[in-house]
Coordinates of C-alpha atoms in Angstrom, one line a residue:
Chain A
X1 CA -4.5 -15.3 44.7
X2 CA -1.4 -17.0 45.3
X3 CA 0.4 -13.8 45.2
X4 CA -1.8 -12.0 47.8
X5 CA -1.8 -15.6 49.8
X6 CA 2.5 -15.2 50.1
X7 CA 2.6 -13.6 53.5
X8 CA 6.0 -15.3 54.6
X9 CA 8.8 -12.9 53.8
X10 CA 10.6 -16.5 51.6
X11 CA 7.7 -17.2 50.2
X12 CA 7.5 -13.4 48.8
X13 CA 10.9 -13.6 47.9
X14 CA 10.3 -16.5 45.4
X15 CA 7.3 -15.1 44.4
X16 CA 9.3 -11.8 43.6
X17 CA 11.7 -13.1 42.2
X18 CA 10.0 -15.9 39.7
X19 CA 7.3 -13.0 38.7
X20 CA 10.2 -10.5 37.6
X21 CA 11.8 -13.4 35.9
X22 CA 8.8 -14.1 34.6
X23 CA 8.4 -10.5 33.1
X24 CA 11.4 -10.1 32.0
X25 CA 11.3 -13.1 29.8
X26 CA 7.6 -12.3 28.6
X27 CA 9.4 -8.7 27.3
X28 CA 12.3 -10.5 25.4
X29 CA 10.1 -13.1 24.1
X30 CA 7.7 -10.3 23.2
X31 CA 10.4 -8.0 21.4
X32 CA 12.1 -11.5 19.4
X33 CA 8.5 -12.2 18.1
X34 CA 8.0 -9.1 16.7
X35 CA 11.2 -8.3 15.2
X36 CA 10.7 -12.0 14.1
X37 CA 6.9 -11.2 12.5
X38 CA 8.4 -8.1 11.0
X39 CA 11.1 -9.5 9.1
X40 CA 8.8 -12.5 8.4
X41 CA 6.1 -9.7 6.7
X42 CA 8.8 -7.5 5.1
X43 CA 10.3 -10.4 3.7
X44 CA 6.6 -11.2 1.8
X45 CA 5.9 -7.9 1.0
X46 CA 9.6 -8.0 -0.8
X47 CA 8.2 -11.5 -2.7
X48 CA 5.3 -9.4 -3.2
X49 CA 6.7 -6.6 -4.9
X50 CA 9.5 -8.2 -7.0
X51 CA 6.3 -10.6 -8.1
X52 CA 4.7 -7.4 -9.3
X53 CA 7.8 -5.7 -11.0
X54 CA 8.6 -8.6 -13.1
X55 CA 4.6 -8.6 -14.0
X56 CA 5.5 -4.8 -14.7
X57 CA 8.0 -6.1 -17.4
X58 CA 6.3 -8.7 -19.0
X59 CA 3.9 -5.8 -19.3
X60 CA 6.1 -3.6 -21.0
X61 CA 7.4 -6.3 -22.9
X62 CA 4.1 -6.9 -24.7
X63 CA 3.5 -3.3 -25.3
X64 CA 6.8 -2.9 -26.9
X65 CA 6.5 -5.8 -28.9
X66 CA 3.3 -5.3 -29.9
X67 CA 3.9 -1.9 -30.9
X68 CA 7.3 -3.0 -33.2
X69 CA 4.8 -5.4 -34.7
X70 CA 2.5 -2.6 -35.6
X71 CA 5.4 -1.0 -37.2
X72 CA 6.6 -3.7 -38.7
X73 CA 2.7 -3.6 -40.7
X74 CA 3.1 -0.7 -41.4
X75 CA 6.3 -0.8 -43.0
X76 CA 5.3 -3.7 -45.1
X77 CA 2.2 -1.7 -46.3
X78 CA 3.9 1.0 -47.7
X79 CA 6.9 -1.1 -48.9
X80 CA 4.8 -3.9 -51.0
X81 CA 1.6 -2.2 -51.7
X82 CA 2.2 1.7 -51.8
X83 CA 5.7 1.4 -53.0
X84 CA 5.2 -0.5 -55.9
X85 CA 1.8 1.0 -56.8
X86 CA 3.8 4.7 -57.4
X87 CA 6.6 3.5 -59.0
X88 CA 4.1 1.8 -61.4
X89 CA 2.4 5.5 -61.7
X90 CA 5.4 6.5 -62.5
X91 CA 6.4 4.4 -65.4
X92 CA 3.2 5.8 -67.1
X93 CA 4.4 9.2 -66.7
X94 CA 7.7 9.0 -68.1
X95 CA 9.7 11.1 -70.6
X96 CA 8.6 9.3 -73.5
X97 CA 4.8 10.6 -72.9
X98 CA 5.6 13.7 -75.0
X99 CA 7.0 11.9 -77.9
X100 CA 3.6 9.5 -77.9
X101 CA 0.9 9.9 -79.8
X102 CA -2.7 11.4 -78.1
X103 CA -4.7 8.3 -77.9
X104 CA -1.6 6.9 -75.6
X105 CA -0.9 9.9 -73.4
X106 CA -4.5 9.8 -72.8
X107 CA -4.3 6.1 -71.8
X108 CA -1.6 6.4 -70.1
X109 CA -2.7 9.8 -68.0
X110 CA -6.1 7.3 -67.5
X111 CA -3.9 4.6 -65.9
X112 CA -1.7 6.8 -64.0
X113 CA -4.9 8.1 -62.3
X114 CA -6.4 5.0 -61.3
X115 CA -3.6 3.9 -59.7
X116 CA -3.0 7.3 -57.6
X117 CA -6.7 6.2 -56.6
X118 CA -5.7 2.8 -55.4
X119 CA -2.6 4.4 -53.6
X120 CA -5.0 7.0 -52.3
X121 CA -7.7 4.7 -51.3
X122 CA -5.2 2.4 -50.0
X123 CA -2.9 5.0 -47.8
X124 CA -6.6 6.1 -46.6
X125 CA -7.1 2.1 -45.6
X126 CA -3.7 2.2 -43.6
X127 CA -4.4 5.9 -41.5
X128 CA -8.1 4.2 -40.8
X129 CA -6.4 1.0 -39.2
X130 CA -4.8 3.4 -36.8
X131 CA -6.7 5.4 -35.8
X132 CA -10.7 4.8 -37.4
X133 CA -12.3 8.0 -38.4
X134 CA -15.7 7.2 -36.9
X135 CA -13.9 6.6 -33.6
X136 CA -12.5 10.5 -34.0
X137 CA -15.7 11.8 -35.4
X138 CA -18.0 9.9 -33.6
X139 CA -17.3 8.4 -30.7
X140 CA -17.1 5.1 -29.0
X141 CA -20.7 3.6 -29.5
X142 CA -20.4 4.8 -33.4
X143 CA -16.7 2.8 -33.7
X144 CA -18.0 0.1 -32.2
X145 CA -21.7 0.4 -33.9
X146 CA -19.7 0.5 -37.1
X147 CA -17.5 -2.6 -36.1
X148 CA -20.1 -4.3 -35.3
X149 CA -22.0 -3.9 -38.3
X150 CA -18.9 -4.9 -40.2
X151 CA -18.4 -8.4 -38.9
X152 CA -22.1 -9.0 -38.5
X153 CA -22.1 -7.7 -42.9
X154 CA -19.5 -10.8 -43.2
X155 CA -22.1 -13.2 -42.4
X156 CA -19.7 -15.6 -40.6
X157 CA -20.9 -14.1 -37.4
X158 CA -24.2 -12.5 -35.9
X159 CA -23.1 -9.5 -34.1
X160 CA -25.0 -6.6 -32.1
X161 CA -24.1 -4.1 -30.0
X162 CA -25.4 -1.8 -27.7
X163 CA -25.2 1.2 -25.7
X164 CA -27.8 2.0 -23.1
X165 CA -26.2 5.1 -21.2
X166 CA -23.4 7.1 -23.1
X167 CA -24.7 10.4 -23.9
X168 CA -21.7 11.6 -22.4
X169 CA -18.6 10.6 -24.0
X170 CA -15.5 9.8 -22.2
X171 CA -12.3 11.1 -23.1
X172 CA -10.7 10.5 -26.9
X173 CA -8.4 8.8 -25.3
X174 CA -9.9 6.7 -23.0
X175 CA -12.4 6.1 -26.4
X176 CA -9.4 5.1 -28.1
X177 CA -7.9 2.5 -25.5
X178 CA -11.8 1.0 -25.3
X179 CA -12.1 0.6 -28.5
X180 CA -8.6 -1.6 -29.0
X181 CA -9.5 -3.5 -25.9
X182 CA -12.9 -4.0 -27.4
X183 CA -11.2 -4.6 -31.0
X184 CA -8.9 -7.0 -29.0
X185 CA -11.3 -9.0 -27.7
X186 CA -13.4 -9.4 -30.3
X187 CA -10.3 -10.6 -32.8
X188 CA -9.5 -13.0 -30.1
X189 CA -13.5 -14.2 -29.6
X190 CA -13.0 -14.6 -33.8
X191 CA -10.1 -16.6 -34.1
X192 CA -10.1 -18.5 -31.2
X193 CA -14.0 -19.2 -30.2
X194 CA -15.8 -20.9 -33.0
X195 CA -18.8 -18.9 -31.6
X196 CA -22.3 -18.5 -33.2
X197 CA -22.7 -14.7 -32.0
X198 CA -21.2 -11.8 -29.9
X199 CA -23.2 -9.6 -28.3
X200 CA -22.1 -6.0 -26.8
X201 CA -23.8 -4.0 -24.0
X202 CA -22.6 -1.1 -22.6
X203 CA -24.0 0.3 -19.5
X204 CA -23.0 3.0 -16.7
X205 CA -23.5 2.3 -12.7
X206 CA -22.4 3.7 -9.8
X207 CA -20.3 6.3 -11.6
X208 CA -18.3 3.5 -13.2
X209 CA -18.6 3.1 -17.0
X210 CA -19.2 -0.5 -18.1
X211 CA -18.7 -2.7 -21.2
X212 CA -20.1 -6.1 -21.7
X213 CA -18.8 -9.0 -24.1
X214 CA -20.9 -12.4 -24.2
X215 CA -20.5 -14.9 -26.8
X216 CA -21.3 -18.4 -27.2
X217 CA -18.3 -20.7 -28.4
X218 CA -14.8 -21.5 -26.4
X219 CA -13.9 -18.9 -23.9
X220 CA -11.5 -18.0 -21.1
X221 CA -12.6 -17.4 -17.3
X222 CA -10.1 -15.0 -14.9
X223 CA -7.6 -17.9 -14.0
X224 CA -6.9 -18.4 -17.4
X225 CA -6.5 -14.8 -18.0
X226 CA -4.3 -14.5 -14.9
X227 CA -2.6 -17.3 -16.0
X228 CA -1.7 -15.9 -19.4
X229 CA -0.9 -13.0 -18.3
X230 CA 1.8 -14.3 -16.1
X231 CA 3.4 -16.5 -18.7
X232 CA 5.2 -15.1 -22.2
X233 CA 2.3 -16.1 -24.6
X234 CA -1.1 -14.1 -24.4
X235 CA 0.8 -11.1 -26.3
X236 CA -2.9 -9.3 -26.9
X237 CA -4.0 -10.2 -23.5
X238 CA -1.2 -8.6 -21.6
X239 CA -1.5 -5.8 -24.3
X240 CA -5.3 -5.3 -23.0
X241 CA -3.9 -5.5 -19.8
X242 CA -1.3 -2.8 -20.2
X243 CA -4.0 -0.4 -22.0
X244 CA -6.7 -0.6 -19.1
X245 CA -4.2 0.1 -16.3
X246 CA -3.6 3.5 -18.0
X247 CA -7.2 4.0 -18.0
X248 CA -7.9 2.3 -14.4
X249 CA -10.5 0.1 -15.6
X250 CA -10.1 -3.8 -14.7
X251 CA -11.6 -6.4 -16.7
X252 CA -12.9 -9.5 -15.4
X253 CA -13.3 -12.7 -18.1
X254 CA -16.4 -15.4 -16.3
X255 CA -19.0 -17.9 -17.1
X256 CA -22.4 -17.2 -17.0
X257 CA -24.6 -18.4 -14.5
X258 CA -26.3 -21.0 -17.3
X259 CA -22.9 -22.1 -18.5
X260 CA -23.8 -21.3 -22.1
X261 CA -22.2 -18.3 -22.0
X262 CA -18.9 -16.1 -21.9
X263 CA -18.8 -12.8 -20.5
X264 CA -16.1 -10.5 -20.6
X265 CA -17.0 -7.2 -18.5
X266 CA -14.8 -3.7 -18.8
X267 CA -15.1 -1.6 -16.1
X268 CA -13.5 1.8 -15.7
X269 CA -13.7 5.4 -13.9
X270 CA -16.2 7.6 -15.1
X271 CA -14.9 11.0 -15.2
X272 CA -15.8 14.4 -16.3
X273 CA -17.9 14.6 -19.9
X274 CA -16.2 14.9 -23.0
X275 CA -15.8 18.2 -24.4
Chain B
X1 CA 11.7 12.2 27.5
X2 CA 14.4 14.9 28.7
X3 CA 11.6 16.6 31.0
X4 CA 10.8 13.3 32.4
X5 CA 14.5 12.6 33.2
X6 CA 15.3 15.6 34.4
X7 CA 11.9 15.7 37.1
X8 CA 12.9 11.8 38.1
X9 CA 16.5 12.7 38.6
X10 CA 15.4 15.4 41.1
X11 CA 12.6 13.3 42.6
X12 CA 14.6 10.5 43.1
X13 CA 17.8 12.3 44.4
X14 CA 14.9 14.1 46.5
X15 CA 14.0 10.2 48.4
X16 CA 17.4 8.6 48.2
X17 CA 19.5 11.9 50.0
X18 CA 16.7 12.8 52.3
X19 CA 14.1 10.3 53.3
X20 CA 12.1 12.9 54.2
X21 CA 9.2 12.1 52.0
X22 CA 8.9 8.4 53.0
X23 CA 5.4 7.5 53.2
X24 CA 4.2 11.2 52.4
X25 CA 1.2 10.7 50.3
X26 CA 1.9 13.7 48.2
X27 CA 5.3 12.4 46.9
X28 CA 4.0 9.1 46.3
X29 CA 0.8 10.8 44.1
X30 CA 2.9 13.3 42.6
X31 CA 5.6 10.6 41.3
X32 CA 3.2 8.2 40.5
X33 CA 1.2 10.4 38.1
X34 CA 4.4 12.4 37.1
X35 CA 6.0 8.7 35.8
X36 CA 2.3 7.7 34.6
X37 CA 1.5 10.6 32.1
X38 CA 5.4 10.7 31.2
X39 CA 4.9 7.0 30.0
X40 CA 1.7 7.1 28.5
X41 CA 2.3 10.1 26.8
X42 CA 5.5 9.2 25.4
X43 CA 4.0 6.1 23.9
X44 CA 1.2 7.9 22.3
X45 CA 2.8 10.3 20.3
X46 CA 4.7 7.5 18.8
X47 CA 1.3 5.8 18.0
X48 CA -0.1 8.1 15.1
X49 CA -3.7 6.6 15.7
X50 CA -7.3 8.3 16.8
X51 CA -7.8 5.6 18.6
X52 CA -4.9 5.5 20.6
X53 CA -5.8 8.9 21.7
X54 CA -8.8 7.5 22.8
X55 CA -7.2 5.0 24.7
X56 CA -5.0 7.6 26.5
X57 CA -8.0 10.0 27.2
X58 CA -9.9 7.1 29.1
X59 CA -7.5 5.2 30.8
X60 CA -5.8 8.7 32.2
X61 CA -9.3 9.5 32.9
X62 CA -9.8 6.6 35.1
X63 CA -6.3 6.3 36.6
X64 CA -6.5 10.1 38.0
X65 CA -9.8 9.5 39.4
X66 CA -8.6 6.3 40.9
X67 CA -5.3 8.0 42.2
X68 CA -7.0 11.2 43.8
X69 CA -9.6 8.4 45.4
X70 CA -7.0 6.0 46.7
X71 CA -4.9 8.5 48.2
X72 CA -7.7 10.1 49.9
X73 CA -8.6 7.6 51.8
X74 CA -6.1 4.8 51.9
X75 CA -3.3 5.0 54.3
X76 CA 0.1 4.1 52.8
X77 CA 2.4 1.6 54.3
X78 CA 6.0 1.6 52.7
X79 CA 4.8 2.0 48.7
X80 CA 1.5 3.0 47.0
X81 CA 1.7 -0.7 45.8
X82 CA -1.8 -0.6 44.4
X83 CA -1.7 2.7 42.1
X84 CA 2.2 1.8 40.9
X85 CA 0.5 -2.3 40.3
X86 CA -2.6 -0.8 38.1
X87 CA -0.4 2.3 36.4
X88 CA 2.0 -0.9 35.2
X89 CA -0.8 -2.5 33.8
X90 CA -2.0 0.4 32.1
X91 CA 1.3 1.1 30.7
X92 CA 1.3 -2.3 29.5
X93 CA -1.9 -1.7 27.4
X94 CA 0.0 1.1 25.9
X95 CA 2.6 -1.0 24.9
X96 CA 0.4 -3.8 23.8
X97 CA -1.0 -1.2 21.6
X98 CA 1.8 0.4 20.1
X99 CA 3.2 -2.9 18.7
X100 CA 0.4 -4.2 17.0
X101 CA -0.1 -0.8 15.5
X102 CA 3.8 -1.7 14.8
X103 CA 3.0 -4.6 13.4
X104 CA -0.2 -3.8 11.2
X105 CA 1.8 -0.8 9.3
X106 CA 5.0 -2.6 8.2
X107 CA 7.5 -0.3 6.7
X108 CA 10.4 -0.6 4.8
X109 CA 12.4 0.4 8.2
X110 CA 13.0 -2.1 11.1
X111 CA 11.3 -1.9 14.0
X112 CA 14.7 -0.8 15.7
X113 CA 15.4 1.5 14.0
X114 CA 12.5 3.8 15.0
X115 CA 13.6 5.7 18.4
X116 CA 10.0 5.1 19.9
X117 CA 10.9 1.5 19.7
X118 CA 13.5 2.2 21.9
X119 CA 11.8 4.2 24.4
X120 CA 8.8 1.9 24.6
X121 CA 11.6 -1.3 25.5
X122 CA 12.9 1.1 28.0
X123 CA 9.8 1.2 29.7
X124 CA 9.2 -2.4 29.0
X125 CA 12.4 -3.6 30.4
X126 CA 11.7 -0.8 33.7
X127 CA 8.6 -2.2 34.1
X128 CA 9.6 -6.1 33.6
X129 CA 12.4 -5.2 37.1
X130 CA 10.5 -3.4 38.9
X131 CA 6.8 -4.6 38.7
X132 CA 6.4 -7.4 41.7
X133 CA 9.1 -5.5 43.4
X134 CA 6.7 -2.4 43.8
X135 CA 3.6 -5.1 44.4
X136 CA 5.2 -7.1 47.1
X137 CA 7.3 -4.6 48.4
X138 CA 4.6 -4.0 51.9
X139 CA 4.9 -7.7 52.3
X140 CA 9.2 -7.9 52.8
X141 CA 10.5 -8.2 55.6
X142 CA 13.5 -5.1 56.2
X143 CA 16.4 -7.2 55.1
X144 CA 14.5 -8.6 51.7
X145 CA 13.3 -5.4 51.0
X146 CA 16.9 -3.6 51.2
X147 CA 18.2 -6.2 48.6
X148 CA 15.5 -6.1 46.3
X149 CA 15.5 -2.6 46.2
X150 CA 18.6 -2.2 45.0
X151 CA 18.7 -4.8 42.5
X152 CA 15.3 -2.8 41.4
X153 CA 17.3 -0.1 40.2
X154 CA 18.3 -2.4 37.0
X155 CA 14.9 -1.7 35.6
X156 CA 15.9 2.0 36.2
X157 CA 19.4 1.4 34.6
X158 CA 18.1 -0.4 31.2
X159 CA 15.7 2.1 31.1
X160 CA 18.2 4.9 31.0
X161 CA 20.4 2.8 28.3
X162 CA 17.7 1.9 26.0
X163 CA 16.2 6.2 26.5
X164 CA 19.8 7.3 25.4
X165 CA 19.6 5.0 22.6
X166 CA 16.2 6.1 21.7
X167 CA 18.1 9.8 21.7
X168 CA 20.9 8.4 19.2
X169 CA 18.5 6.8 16.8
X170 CA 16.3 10.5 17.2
X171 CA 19.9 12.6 16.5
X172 CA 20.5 10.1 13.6
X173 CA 17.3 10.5 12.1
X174 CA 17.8 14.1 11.9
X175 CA 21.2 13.9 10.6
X176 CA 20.0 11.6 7.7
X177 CA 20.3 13.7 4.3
X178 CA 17.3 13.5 1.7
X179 CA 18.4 11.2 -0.7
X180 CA 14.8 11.9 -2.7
X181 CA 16.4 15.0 -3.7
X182 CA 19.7 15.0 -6.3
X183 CA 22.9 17.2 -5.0
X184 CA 23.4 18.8 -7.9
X185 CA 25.7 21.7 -6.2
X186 CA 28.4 20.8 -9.0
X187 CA 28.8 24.5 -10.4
X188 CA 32.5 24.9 -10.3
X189 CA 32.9 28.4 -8.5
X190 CA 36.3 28.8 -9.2
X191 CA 35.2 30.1 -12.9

């Protein structure tokens, strides 16, 4: 109004002259806050990322670690239990058998057998902790079925499991990353917990293939998971971690409504049927 | 940006040399949508956005209905004061909505570094000069208006600086080898 009100030529002067002005500081302002906000955002996003790379490498960490440690087991296995058992076999099965009467070489033939089963039965134990045959054979809900059944056969624990939709198996190895998660989680639930039972369900919805945990004793909600994950203990969380972000799944640690309750839920990507 | 130079530069050597054209509505239409599309344009191709296309589509819509209305019937004392006054604000809208778009998709690049950026301060700073000039501009008296008008050609001048920079940044873009891709032209072929 006051602009169409400035009839006198001064008055339109000033008005000209303080709406240009007026303009042409809006526009600088205008251009300093955004290169402002952008540096501002860039600057966060930067946080952001170098937050996420050094997650990254406490990932890797972990998985390197754990995998050394795995080694490490493995090397002990063969060294103290296989190592010993064959040179034992051996010493029955010297030279001197020849020179020894019957009865002996039997014996010692008799011995020398017995422990080739133990080394048998025990190199058989060690390839099954790697990689369980039922898992290979079977499947997921058989593994887990199986594990189950083992720790429920204990009787330190009441464990169940089950699978309501998996007539279509997933990949081996998306089997085989499920079933350490699952292993994982249920070593944890054992050591540290002090529950009275864990239950599994499995379950698929909206494409996505789900795994349930719940168990009764001392459990961890996401914070705590996020937490651990962040800081250098929680070696078989950030290992669980590692192993579902190859598979895309997330996994989501809460209390249940009743507060009696754990649950720990898997989710991941259903994809095409296994073959 | 060189076609729109290029028709200005003729248009505007066309007004200043002759005088001719001086309150001959054609000119004033002509320039007016010539500098609007040029603008708008210019500002949505560097807004890669359905929506901004939108945007363009209506408001060009409405302004060349509006132009071919007001200078139809209106009679035209010294400038087209209106059309220039609501073009401005459209252009403004343009702006508005190329830097939030700006601002929502934050790249690893500065915001100055783009040669849109550039062209859209150009337009910014030509608009910031010459804006009340162009709506007061029927209301000066003969000795204002010859004073303004020349100091109006700043907006004109940064506009020209800041396009030729847009134009640098555009070469330099080009120029810039793909660093994705190893040289790995190390064969010795002196062998």
């Amino acid at each position: 109004m006051f602009l169409l009100q400035a009839t006198n030529s001064s008055g339109v002067s000033f008005v000209l002259l303080l709406g240009t002005l007026g303009m042409l500081v809006l526009t600088v302002g205008l251009i300093i806050f955004i290169i402002l906000h952008q540096r501002r955002v860039k600057r966060f996003n930067e946080k952001i990322q170098a937050m996420e790379q050094a997650q990254q490498r406490l990932l890797l960490n972990a998985s390197i670690r754990l995998q050394e440690e795995e080694r490490q087991r493995l090397a002990a296995d063969l060294h103290d239990d296989a190592g010993p058992l064959l040179a034992t076999a051996r010493l029955y099965l010297n030279e001197n058998l020849v020179n020894q009467d019957k009865a002996t070489q039997l014996q010692s033939i008799f011995q020398a057998r017995q422990i080739i089963d133990d080394t048998i039965q025990l190199v058989r134990n060690i390839s099954h902790s790697l990689m369980p045959p039922t898992l290979k054979n079977f499947g997921l809900e058989s593994a887990i079925n199986d594990l189950f059944q083992k720790i429920s056969g204990s009787g330190a624990i009441n464990a169940s499991s089950r699978f309501h939709e998996y007539k279509e198996r997933l990949k081996e190895e998306k089997e085989l990353i499920i079933f350490r998660v699952v292993q994982e989680l249920i070593n944890n639930i054992l050591k540290h917990s002090n529950s009275s039972f864990i239950h599994l369900t499995q379950n698929v919805h909206a494409g996505k293939f789900y795994l349930r945990i719940h168990h009764d004793g001392r459990g961890l909600v996401q914070a705590d998971f996020e937490k651990l994950n962040k800081s250098n203990v929680g070696l078989g969380l950030k290992n669980i971690t590692s192993r579902l972000r190859v598979v895309e799944g997330n996994i989501n640690f809460e209390k249940d409504i009743s507060q009696t309750y754990y649950k720990v839920t898997i989710e991941l990507p259903k994809d095409e049927p296994y073959e | 940006m060189v076609c729109y130079l290029i028709v200005f530069f003729i248009l505007n050597y066309y007004f200043e040399e002759t005088g001719s054209v001086l309150g001959k509505k054609y000119y004033y239409f002509f320039y007016t949508i010539f500098e609007y599309y040029s603008f708008a344009l210019l500002i949505k191709f560097s807004i890669p956005s359905t929506k901004a296309n939108h945007l363009f589509i209506w408001l060009s819509l409405i302004f060349t209905i509006f132009l071919i209305f007001f200078y139809s019937s209106i009679h035209i004392k010294r400038l087209d004061s209106i059309p220039i006054g609501i073009e401005s604000i459209f252009i403004m809208v343009f702006i508005i909505y190329y830097f939030y778009s700006q601002l929502k998709n934050v790249s690893k690049q500065s915001i100055y570094e783009f040669f849109s950026f550039w062209i859209v301060l150009g337009i910014l700073f030509y608009i910031g000069f010459t804006f009340f000039f162009n709506i007061l501009v029927n209301n000066l008296d003969p000795g204002h208006f010859n004073t303004y008008y020349t100091y109006s050609f700043l907006g004109d001048i940064f506009k020209n600086i800041f396009f030729s920079i847009a134009v640098l940044f555009s070469l330099k873009k080009k120029k810039e080898p793909n660093t994705t891709i190893p040289n790995l032209d190390m064969i010795n072929h002196h062998n």
